[in-house]
mmCIF file of C-alpha atoms and ligand atoms in Angstrom:
data_model
loop_
_atom_site.group_PDB
_atom_site.id
_atom_site.type_symbol
_atom_site.label_atom_id
_atom_site.label_comp_id
_atom_site.label_asym_id
_atom_site.label_seq_id
_atom_site.Cartn_x
_atom_site.Cartn_y
_atom_site.Cartn_z
ATOM 1 C CA MET G 71 -30.652 7.369 49.580
ATOM 2 C CA SER G 72 -27.841 4.687 50.075
ATOM 3 C CA TYR G 73 -27.827 2.016 47.242
ATOM 4 C CA LEU G 74 -29.300 -0.770 49.984
ATOM 5 C CA GLU G 75 -32.139 1.939 50.046
ATOM 6 C CA ALA G 76 -32.652 2.240 46.055
ATOM 7 C CA THR G 77 -32.889 -1.331 45.693
ATOM 8 C CA ASN G 78 -35.337 -1.668 48.070
ATOM 9 C CA ASP G 79 -37.593 0.932 46.460
ATOM 10 C CA LEU G 80 -37.281 -0.769 43.165
ATOM 11 C CA TYR G 81 -38.318 -4.404 44.436
ATOM 12 C CA LYS G 82 -41.162 -2.512 46.471
ATOM 13 C CA GLN G 83 -42.187 -0.894 42.853
ATOM 14 C CA ALA G 84 -41.798 -4.510 40.788
ATOM 15 C CA ALA G 85 -43.825 -5.955 43.712
ATOM 16 C CA LEU G 86 -46.646 -3.580 43.496
ATOM 17 C CA THR G 87 -46.725 -3.833 39.664
ATOM 18 C CA PRO G 88 -45.051 -6.791 38.149
ATOM 19 C CA ASP G 89 -42.172 -5.831 36.026
ATOM 20 C CA VAL G 90 -41.930 -8.601 33.367
ATOM 21 C CA GLY G 91 -38.711 -6.962 31.392
ATOM 22 C CA LEU G 92 -36.743 -6.642 34.981
ATOM 23 C CA CYS G 93 -33.928 -9.760 35.188
ATOM 24 C CA CYS G 94 -35.167 -11.703 32.966
ATOM 25 C CA THR G 95 -34.120 -15.519 31.817
ATOM 26 C CA THR G 96 -34.042 -17.638 29.357
ATOM 27 C CA ASN G 97 -34.539 -21.084 31.121
ATOM 28 C CA PRO G 98 -38.149 -22.438 30.101
ATOM 29 C CA VAL G 99 -41.274 -22.451 32.656
ATOM 30 C CA TRP G 100 -41.001 -25.750 34.483
ATOM 31 C CA GLN G 101 -43.191 -28.346 33.024
ATOM 32 C CA LEU G 102 -43.238 -30.907 35.562
ATOM 33 C CA PRO G 103 -46.113 -33.724 36.468
ATOM 34 C CA GLY G 104 -48.772 -31.902 39.079
ATOM 35 C CA LEU G 105 -46.907 -29.021 38.695
ATOM 36 C CA SER G 106 -48.370 -24.977 37.572
ATOM 37 C CA ILE G 107 -47.028 -22.063 37.686
ATOM 38 C CA PRO G 108 -49.167 -19.622 38.066
ATOM 39 C CA VAL G 109 -48.666 -16.548 35.421
ATOM 40 C CA VAL G 110 -48.524 -13.647 37.911
ATOM 41 C CA MET G 111 -45.023 -16.042 39.472
ATOM 42 C CA GLN G 112 -43.611 -16.347 35.277
ATOM 43 C CA GLU G 113 -44.499 -12.375 35.334
ATOM 44 C CA MET G 114 -42.404 -11.541 38.448
ATOM 45 C CA ASN G 115 -39.831 -14.099 37.543
ATOM 46 C CA TYR G 116 -37.132 -11.400 38.726
ATOM 47 C CA GLY G 117 -33.965 -13.915 38.463
ATOM 48 C CA CYS G 118 -31.599 -14.978 36.040
ATOM 49 C CA GLY G 119 -31.352 -18.810 36.075
ATOM 50 C CA SER G 120 -32.523 -21.980 37.778
ATOM 51 C CA THR G 121 -31.043 -22.629 41.343
ATOM 52 C CA VAL G 122 -33.725 -26.063 41.701
ATOM 53 C CA SER G 123 -32.466 -28.717 41.124
ATOM 54 C CA ALA G 124 -33.770 -32.174 41.988
ATOM 55 C CA SER G 125 -30.340 -33.793 42.961
ATOM 56 C CA ASP G 126 -30.068 -31.076 45.582
ATOM 57 C CA LEU G 127 -32.963 -31.983 47.328
ATOM 58 C CA VAL G 128 -32.450 -35.424 48.422
ATOM 59 C CA ASN G 129 -33.544 -36.690 51.751
ATOM 60 C CA GLU G 130 -35.983 -33.868 52.829
ATOM 61 C CA PRO G 131 -33.669 -30.974 53.133
ATOM 62 C CA LYS G 132 -34.390 -27.552 54.646
ATOM 63 C CA VAL G 133 -34.505 -25.318 52.331
ATOM 64 C CA LEU G 134 -33.270 -21.618 52.492
ATOM 65 C CA TYR G 135 -34.324 -19.028 49.742
ATOM 66 C CA VAL G 136 -33.059 -15.522 50.148
ATOM 67 C CA GLY G 137 -34.612 -12.546 48.451
ATOM 68 C CA VAL G 138 -38.087 -14.073 47.287
ATOM 69 C CA GLY G 139 -39.059 -12.387 44.424
ATOM 70 C CA GLY G 140 -42.966 -13.631 42.736
ATOM 71 C CA GLY G 141 -42.143 -16.778 44.850
ATOM 72 C CA MET G 142 -41.987 -19.016 41.656
ATOM 73 C CA GLU G 143 -38.405 -20.730 42.831
ATOM 74 C CA LEU G 144 -40.175 -21.345 46.317
ATOM 75 C CA LEU G 145 -42.906 -23.255 44.599
ATOM 76 C CA GLN G 146 -40.304 -25.556 42.850
ATOM 77 C CA PHE G 147 -38.466 -26.077 46.130
ATOM 78 C CA ALA G 148 -42.006 -26.804 47.874
ATOM 79 C CA TYR G 149 -42.648 -29.523 45.014
ATOM 80 C CA PHE G 150 -39.775 -31.268 45.565
ATOM 81 C CA SER G 151 -40.140 -30.613 49.971
ATOM 82 C CA ARG G 152 -43.636 -31.154 50.502
ATOM 83 C CA GLN G 153 -43.644 -30.833 54.192
ATOM 84 C CA VAL G 154 -44.502 -27.820 56.101
ATOM 85 C CA GLY G 155 -42.100 -25.631 56.644
ATOM 86 C CA GLY G 156 -39.535 -27.405 54.627
ATOM 87 C CA VAL G 157 -38.816 -23.752 52.878
ATOM 88 C CA THR G 158 -38.339 -20.682 54.141
ATOM 89 C CA GLY G 159 -38.036 -17.544 52.155
ATOM 90 C CA VAL G 160 -36.117 -14.435 53.386
ATOM 91 C CA ASP G 161 -37.235 -10.961 52.289
ATOM 92 C CA VAL G 162 -36.308 -7.694 53.204
ATOM 93 C CA VAL G 163 -39.255 -5.700 51.223
ATOM 94 C CA ASP G 164 -42.657 -6.210 53.041
ATOM 95 C CA GLU G 165 -44.635 -5.411 49.633
ATOM 96 C CA MET G 166 -42.534 -8.636 48.066
ATOM 97 C CA LEU G 167 -43.158 -10.915 50.810
ATOM 98 C CA GLU G 168 -47.017 -9.626 50.593
ATOM 99 C CA ALA G 169 -46.950 -10.360 46.912
ATOM 100 C CA CYS G 170 -45.138 -13.574 47.349
ATOM 101 C CA LYS G 171 -47.782 -14.991 49.855
ATOM 102 C CA LYS G 172 -50.724 -13.632 47.389
ATOM 103 C CA ASN G 173 -49.221 -15.793 44.642
ATOM 104 C CA PHE G 174 -48.923 -18.501 47.119
ATOM 105 C CA ARG G 175 -53.048 -18.451 47.093
ATOM 106 C CA ILE G 176 -53.276 -18.644 43.594
ATOM 107 C CA ALA G 177 -50.968 -21.536 43.233
ATOM 108 C CA GLU G 178 -53.052 -23.627 45.767
ATOM 109 C CA LYS G 179 -56.067 -23.195 43.460
ATOM 110 C CA GLU G 180 -53.649 -24.480 40.527
ATOM 111 C CA ASN G 181 -51.656 -27.521 42.242
ATOM 112 C CA SER G 182 -53.693 -29.823 44.439
ATOM 113 C CA TRP G 183 -50.632 -30.557 46.441
ATOM 114 C CA PHE G 184 -49.575 -27.363 47.598
ATOM 115 C CA LYS G 185 -49.837 -25.809 50.685
ATOM 116 C CA SER G 186 -49.049 -22.224 51.835
ATOM 117 C CA GLU G 187 -47.863 -23.846 54.872
ATOM 118 C CA PHE G 188 -45.363 -25.545 53.053
ATOM 119 C CA VAL G 189 -43.198 -22.125 52.901
ATOM 120 C CA ASN G 190 -42.029 -20.061 55.776
ATOM 121 C CA LEU G 191 -42.519 -16.435 55.134
ATOM 122 C CA LEU G 192 -39.760 -14.112 57.113
ATOM 123 C CA LYS G 193 -38.552 -10.769 56.992
ATOM 124 C CA GLY G 194 -35.088 -10.427 56.803
ATOM 125 C CA ASP G 195 -31.803 -8.889 55.485
ATOM 126 C CA ALA G 196 -29.727 -11.028 53.394
ATOM 127 C CA LEU G 197 -26.541 -9.294 54.985
ATOM 128 C CA ASN G 198 -27.930 -10.183 58.243
ATOM 129 C CA LEU G 199 -30.282 -13.337 57.946
ATOM 130 C CA PRO G 200 -32.863 -14.352 60.935
ATOM 131 C CA ILE G 201 -31.845 -17.888 60.893
ATOM 132 C CA GLU G 202 -30.067 -20.242 63.031
ATOM 133 C CA SER G 203 -26.318 -20.990 62.367
ATOM 134 C CA GLU G 204 -25.827 -25.011 60.692
ATOM 135 C CA SER G 205 -29.352 -25.505 60.090
ATOM 136 C CA VAL G 206 -30.161 -25.351 56.770
ATOM 137 C CA ASP G 207 -29.128 -27.875 53.945
ATOM 138 C CA VAL G 208 -29.861 -25.896 50.923
ATOM 139 C CA ALA G 209 -29.832 -22.541 50.983
ATOM 140 C CA ALA G 210 -30.414 -20.533 47.671
ATOM 141 C CA GLN G 211 -30.532 -16.908 46.180
ATOM 142 C CA ASN G 212 -31.527 -15.671 42.489
ATOM 143 C CA CYS G 213 -30.177 -12.346 41.194
ATOM 144 C CA LEU G 214 -30.042 -11.213 44.660
ATOM 145 C CA PHE G 215 -26.126 -11.215 45.218
ATOM 146 C CA ASN G 216 -24.757 -9.461 42.045
ATOM 147 C CA ILE G 217 -26.677 -6.046 43.416
ATOM 148 C CA PHE G 218 -24.040 -5.608 46.657
ATOM 149 C CA LYS G 219 -20.979 -3.916 46.485
ATOM 150 C CA THR G 220 -17.738 -6.052 47.226
ATOM 151 C CA GLU G 221 -17.838 -5.830 51.504
ATOM 152 C CA ASP G 222 -21.553 -6.693 51.385
ATOM 153 C CA LEU G 223 -21.522 -9.178 48.761
ATOM 154 C CA LYS G 224 -19.064 -11.082 51.491
ATOM 155 C CA LYS G 225 -21.151 -10.135 54.099
ATOM 156 C CA ALA G 226 -23.980 -11.852 52.219
ATOM 157 C CA VAL G 227 -21.800 -14.895 51.486
ATOM 158 C CA ALA G 228 -20.488 -15.339 55.086
ATOM 159 C CA GLU G 229 -24.208 -15.075 56.050
ATOM 160 C CA MET G 230 -25.160 -18.225 53.990
ATOM 161 C CA TYR G 231 -21.991 -20.267 55.049
ATOM 162 C CA ARG G 232 -22.910 -19.509 58.889
ATOM 163 C CA VAL G 233 -26.459 -21.083 58.258
ATOM 164 C CA LEU G 234 -25.798 -24.187 56.426
ATOM 165 C CA LYS G 235 -24.627 -27.216 57.813
ATOM 166 C CA PRO G 236 -21.792 -28.936 57.360
ATOM 167 C CA ARG G 237 -21.882 -30.475 53.367
ATOM 168 C CA GLY G 238 -24.456 -28.021 52.955
ATOM 169 C CA ARG G 239 -24.619 -26.793 49.516
ATOM 170 C CA LEU G 240 -25.692 -22.604 48.460
ATOM 171 C CA VAL G 241 -26.755 -22.750 45.110
ATOM 172 C CA MET G 242 -27.074 -19.241 43.519
ATOM 173 C CA SER G 243 -27.809 -17.884 39.845
ATOM 174 C CA ASP G 244 -26.129 -14.379 39.044
ATOM 175 C CA PRO G 245 -25.295 -11.755 36.315
ATOM 176 C CA VAL G 246 -21.502 -12.055 35.790
ATOM 177 C CA CYS G 247 -19.113 -9.853 33.555
ATOM 178 C CA GLU G 248 -15.856 -10.635 31.991
ATOM 179 C CA GLN G 249 -15.563 -6.694 30.859
ATOM 180 C CA PRO G 250 -14.470 -3.531 32.942
ATOM 181 C CA MET G 251 -17.271 -1.609 33.899
ATOM 182 C CA ASN G 252 -16.974 1.863 33.752
ATOM 183 C CA ASP G 253 -17.722 4.291 36.972
ATOM 184 C CA ALA G 254 -21.013 5.736 36.079
ATOM 185 C CA LEU G 255 -22.287 2.238 35.532
ATOM 186 C CA ARG G 256 -20.652 1.248 38.897
ATOM 187 C CA ASN G 257 -22.278 3.916 40.686
ATOM 188 C CA ASP G 258 -25.906 3.874 39.161
ATOM 189 C CA ASP G 259 -27.879 2.800 42.057
ATOM 190 C CA ARG G 260 -30.724 2.088 39.739
ATOM 191 C CA LEU G 261 -28.797 0.445 37.402
ATOM 192 C CA ARG G 262 -27.070 -1.652 39.842
ATOM 193 C CA ALA G 263 -30.422 -2.442 41.383
ATOM 194 C CA GLN G 264 -31.936 -3.782 38.188
ATOM 195 C CA CYS G 265 -28.862 -6.388 38.112
ATOM 196 C CA LEU G 266 -27.495 -4.941 34.961
ATOM 197 C CA SER G 267 -24.319 -2.879 36.845
ATOM 198 C CA GLY G 268 -23.012 -4.722 39.631
ATOM 199 C CA SER G 269 -21.784 -7.885 38.025
ATOM 200 C CA ILE G 270 -18.191 -9.025 38.712
ATOM 201 C CA PRO G 271 -15.971 -11.594 36.293
ATOM 202 C CA ILE G 272 -16.397 -15.516 37.511
ATOM 203 C CA LYS G 273 -12.939 -15.738 38.900
ATOM 204 C CA GLU G 274 -13.893 -12.861 41.232
ATOM 205 C CA TYR G 275 -17.130 -14.430 42.358
ATOM 206 C CA VAL G 276 -15.532 -18.020 43.226
ATOM 207 C CA LYS G 277 -12.923 -16.643 45.447
ATOM 208 C CA VAL G 278 -15.606 -14.625 47.535
ATOM 209 C CA LEU G 279 -16.959 -18.404 47.636
ATOM 210 C CA THR G 280 -13.924 -19.790 48.556
ATOM 211 C CA ASP G 281 -12.736 -17.193 50.762
ATOM 212 C CA ALA G 282 -15.491 -17.857 52.828
ATOM 213 C CA GLY G 283 -15.024 -21.528 52.723
ATOM 214 C CA PHE G 284 -16.623 -23.279 50.446
ATOM 215 C CA GLY G 285 -14.524 -26.562 49.788
ATOM 216 C CA THR G 286 -15.938 -27.038 46.326
ATOM 217 C CA ILE G 287 -17.560 -25.179 43.622
ATOM 218 C CA GLU G 288 -19.832 -26.318 40.835
ATOM 219 C CA ILE G 289 -20.544 -23.968 38.121
ATOM 220 C CA ARG G 290 -23.466 -25.539 36.364
ATOM 221 C CA ALA G 291 -24.727 -23.034 33.697
ATOM 222 C CA ARG G 292 -23.326 -20.079 32.019
ATOM 223 C CA LYS G 293 -25.863 -18.437 29.456
ATOM 224 C CA SER G 294 -25.256 -15.165 28.051
ATOM 225 C CA TYR G 295 -28.018 -12.392 29.625
ATOM 226 C CA ARG G 296 -27.525 -8.954 28.376
ATOM 227 C CA VAL G 297 -25.507 -6.580 26.720
ATOM 228 C CA LEU G 298 -25.015 -2.665 27.977
ATOM 229 C CA SER G 299 -24.867 -0.784 24.472
ATOM 230 C CA PRO G 300 -23.627 2.854 24.013
ATOM 231 C CA ASN G 301 -26.779 3.793 22.611
ATOM 232 C CA HIS G 302 -29.033 3.178 25.882
ATOM 233 C CA TYR G 303 -26.267 2.865 28.929
ATOM 234 C CA PRO G 304 -23.180 5.337 29.548
ATOM 235 C CA THR G 305 -20.577 3.091 27.984
ATOM 236 C CA GLU G 306 -18.272 3.746 25.165
ATOM 237 C CA GLU G 307 -18.326 -0.029 24.658
ATOM 238 C CA LEU G 308 -20.580 -2.939 24.251
ATOM 239 C CA ILE G 309 -20.565 -4.611 27.518
ATOM 240 C CA HIS G 310 -21.918 -8.374 27.514
ATOM 241 C CA ILE G 311 -23.273 -10.092 30.859
ATOM 242 C CA GLU G 312 -23.325 -13.425 31.295
ATOM 243 C CA SER G 313 -25.607 -15.085 33.975
ATOM 244 C CA ILE G 314 -23.907 -18.490 35.673
ATOM 245 C CA GLU G 315 -25.806 -21.110 38.062
ATOM 246 C CA ILE G 316 -23.575 -21.858 40.549
ATOM 247 C CA ALA G 317 -23.456 -24.349 44.002
ATOM 248 C CA ALA G 318 -21.180 -23.785 46.526
ATOM 249 C CA ILE G 319 -20.592 -26.722 49.043
ATOM 250 C CA LYS G 320 -19.682 -26.421 52.671
ATOM 251 C CA ASP G 321 -17.203 -29.090 52.523
ATOM 252 C CA PRO G 322 -13.736 -28.904 54.606
ATOM 253 C CA MET G 323 -11.139 -27.016 52.681
ATOM 254 C CA PRO G 324 -8.571 -29.488 50.989
ATOM 255 C CA ASP G 325 -5.022 -28.363 52.072
ATOM 256 C CA ASP G 326 -4.233 -27.681 48.461
ATOM 257 C CA GLY G 327 -6.996 -25.344 47.722
ATOM 258 C CA PRO G 328 -10.694 -25.432 46.853
ATOM 259 C CA CYS G 329 -11.860 -27.855 43.793
ATOM 260 C CA VAL G 330 -13.693 -25.533 41.453
ATOM 261 C CA PHE G 331 -15.398 -27.515 38.531
ATOM 262 C CA THR G 332 -16.240 -25.854 35.572
ATOM 263 C CA GLY G 333 -16.815 -28.883 33.409
ATOM 264 C CA LYS G 334 -13.329 -30.361 32.569
ATOM 265 C CA THR G 335 -12.896 -33.516 31.587
ATOM 266 C CA ALA G 336 -9.429 -35.960 31.438
ATOM 267 C CA ILE G 337 -9.067 -38.669 29.272
ATOM 268 C CA TYR G 338 -5.578 -41.238 29.458
ATOM 269 C CA PHE G 339 -4.552 -41.972 26.452
ATOM 270 C CA GLY G 340 -1.522 -43.771 26.983
ATOM 271 C CA GLY G 341 -0.561 -47.367 26.699
ATOM 272 C CA GLU G 342 -1.134 -48.138 30.246
ATOM 273 C CA PRO G 343 -4.680 -49.887 31.298
ATOM 274 C CA TYR G 344 -5.094 -46.851 33.263
ATOM 275 C CA PHE G 345 -3.298 -43.947 35.164
ATOM 276 C CA ASP G 346 -2.650 -43.157 39.022
ATOM 277 C CA ASP G 347 -1.794 -40.049 39.799
ATOM 278 C CA THR G 348 -1.708 -41.664 43.342
ATOM 279 C CA LYS G 349 -3.704 -38.872 44.384
ATOM 280 C CA GLY G 350 -7.227 -40.558 44.080
ATOM 281 C CA HIS G 351 -7.443 -40.351 40.395
ATOM 282 C CA VAL G 352 -7.145 -43.453 38.551
ATOM 283 C CA LEU G 353 -8.586 -42.342 34.785
ATOM 284 C CA LEU G 354 -9.152 -45.505 33.002
ATOM 285 C CA GLN G 355 -7.632 -46.109 29.293
ATOM 286 C CA ASN G 356 -10.419 -43.548 26.972
ATOM 287 C CA GLN G 357 -12.878 -43.075 30.177
ATOM 288 C CA PRO G 358 -13.887 -39.765 30.683
ATOM 289 C CA LEU G 359 -13.778 -38.456 33.983
ATOM 290 C CA ALA G 360 -15.118 -34.917 35.165
ATOM 291 C CA VAL G 361 -12.145 -33.013 37.068
ATOM 292 C CA CYS G 362 -12.160 -29.959 38.896
ATOM 293 C CA ASP G 363 -9.555 -27.615 37.046
ATOM 294 C CA LYS G 364 -7.017 -27.712 40.208
ATOM 295 C CA THR G 365 -6.762 -31.490 39.505
ATOM 296 C CA ALA G 366 -7.011 -30.656 35.419
ATOM 297 C CA ALA G 367 -3.855 -28.734 35.701
ATOM 298 C CA ALA G 368 -1.871 -30.999 37.988
ATOM 299 C CA LEU G 369 -2.947 -34.366 35.584
ATOM 300 C CA ALA G 370 -1.704 -31.918 32.087
ATOM 301 C CA GLU G 371 1.823 -31.409 34.193
ATOM 302 C CA LEU G 372 1.991 -34.984 35.041
ATOM 303 C CA SER G 373 1.536 -36.473 31.965
ATOM 304 C CA ASP G 374 1.608 -35.393 27.897
ATOM 305 C CA GLU G 375 -0.979 -38.611 27.388
ATOM 306 C CA ILE G 376 -3.871 -37.252 29.096
ATOM 307 C CA HIS G 377 -6.529 -34.976 27.146
ATOM 308 C CA ILE G 378 -8.161 -32.169 29.002
ATOM 309 C CA SER G 379 -11.250 -30.525 27.505
ATOM 310 C CA GLU G 380 -11.901 -27.383 27.730
ATOM 311 C CA SER G 381 -14.315 -25.961 30.526
ATOM 312 C CA THR G 382 -18.007 -26.142 29.517
ATOM 313 C CA TRP G 383 -19.418 -24.357 32.515
ATOM 314 C CA HIS G 384 -22.097 -27.108 32.364
ATOM 315 C CA TYR G 385 -20.589 -29.448 35.219
ATOM 316 C CA ASP G 386 -23.741 -31.503 36.810
ATOM 317 C CA GLY G 387 -21.855 -33.922 38.816
ATOM 318 C CA GLY G 388 -19.579 -36.820 39.005
ATOM 319 C CA GLY G 389 -15.694 -36.768 38.799
ATOM 320 C CA CYS G 390 -12.497 -36.479 41.021
ATOM 321 C CA CYS G 391 -12.464 -35.141 44.475
HETATM 322 C C1 SAM V 1518 -33.912 -9.883 41.204
HETATM 323 S S1 SAM V 1518 -34.957 -10.394 42.747
HETATM 324 C C2 SAM V 1518 -35.156 -11.322 42.347
HETATM 325 C C3 SAM V 1518 -36.458 -12.496 42.922
HETATM 326 C C4 SAM V 1518 -36.239 -13.845 43.176
HETATM 327 N N1 SAM V 1518 -35.276 -14.314 43.815
HETATM 328 C C5 SAM V 1518 -36.406 -14.062 41.406
HETATM 329 O O1 SAM V 1518 -35.072 -15.059 41.177
HETATM 330 O O2 SAM V 1518 -37.450 -14.355 40.776
HETATM 331 C C6 SAM V 1518 -34.467 -9.594 44.297
HETATM 332 C C7 SAM V 1518 -35.127 -9.959 45.848
HETATM 333 O O3 SAM V 1518 -34.497 -10.011 46.451
HETATM 334 C C8 SAM V 1518 -35.051 -8.597 47.590
HETATM 335 N N2 SAM V 1518 -34.385 -8.066 48.240
HETATM 336 C C9 SAM V 1518 -32.928 -7.208 47.839
HETATM 337 N N3 SAM V 1518 -32.551 -6.925 48.643
HETATM 338 C C10 SAM V 1518 -32.353 -7.711 49.815
HETATM 339 C C11 SAM V 1518 -31.983 -7.603 50.993
HETATM 340 N N4 SAM V 1518 -31.016 -7.052 51.264
HETATM 341 N N5 SAM V 1518 -31.797 -8.820 51.413
HETATM 342 C C12 SAM V 1518 -32.973 -10.008 51.055
HETATM 343 N N6 SAM V 1518 -33.608 -9.469 50.378
HETATM 344 C C13 SAM V 1518 -33.556 -8.826 49.442
HETATM 345 C C14 SAM V 1518 -35.964 -8.182 46.869
HETATM 346 O O4 SAM V 1518 -36.784 -7.701 47.148
HETATM 347 C C15 SAM V 1518 -36.136 -9.207 45.595
HETATM 348 O O5 SAM V 1518 -37.194 -10.128 45.816
#
């Protein structure tokens, strides 16, 4: 059985019987006016963060969500979109699509604004999406792509890039890991499918996105996720896994490379009213400007009267590019 078949098998079981400990997130259950998330959707929350952000969802975007799980994030996207077919969910596992559909009927009873037709559920594979090119404004996936091995991950990202309109955005949450993992962990299909042993360092994850052509990257959150300890897993050292929330925007690639925002800020403290790098970045005296890592490095080279803060890993808009 290939690791992809093992993954399908695991999520077939997780569709038939909700597995509360699988994946799991520290994000609170959403409390928004008129929104009720059915308990079964919470039990089937197999994500590791959130991909739904109101600021991505202006102007009635067409949303695509790959790897539907129990449907919780589809319901959250539909909360903002509220139009028939405004959100499309794709999953390769029949049982998961069926469970999601069933959960929508429960959601209809708890949410007077919600209709199942707001979400179009489709059988399909992240590696070969049944979606027209350049037809989507916001594409999302939560805790699926970390499962994929390198070549499949590249394929899945290329598929998302293909279906997005120019300037469209890919929003994701995935586990990441800065420590090396041994082959016993990497080659354990079940641990991989459980989102425990496929994760890669943030820098590599970002590179897959920028290599696919995304010109702007935003790291929106970074949180502790799990540990793999020697007493429970085949490892001699404790491995710490984190999860990130990240957006990749289909902006044209700048000539000098992608803009990757990790939450750095530049503040000019020299004697002039402002500092102008003549490349579009004007720093007013003692005013913060959110900058991408590339600009942060360039500004630090240009002047020793600019304070560059560390990455907060919590970029939420604004800034330089
Ligand atoms: C870890 S779960 C995440 C579910 C959901 N995104 C959430 O946050 O609760 C992975 C999901 O991806 C689906 N899946 C697995 N392999 C897939 C593939 N190759 N293409 C599309 N969906 C896939 C599974 O059936 C499952 O619904």
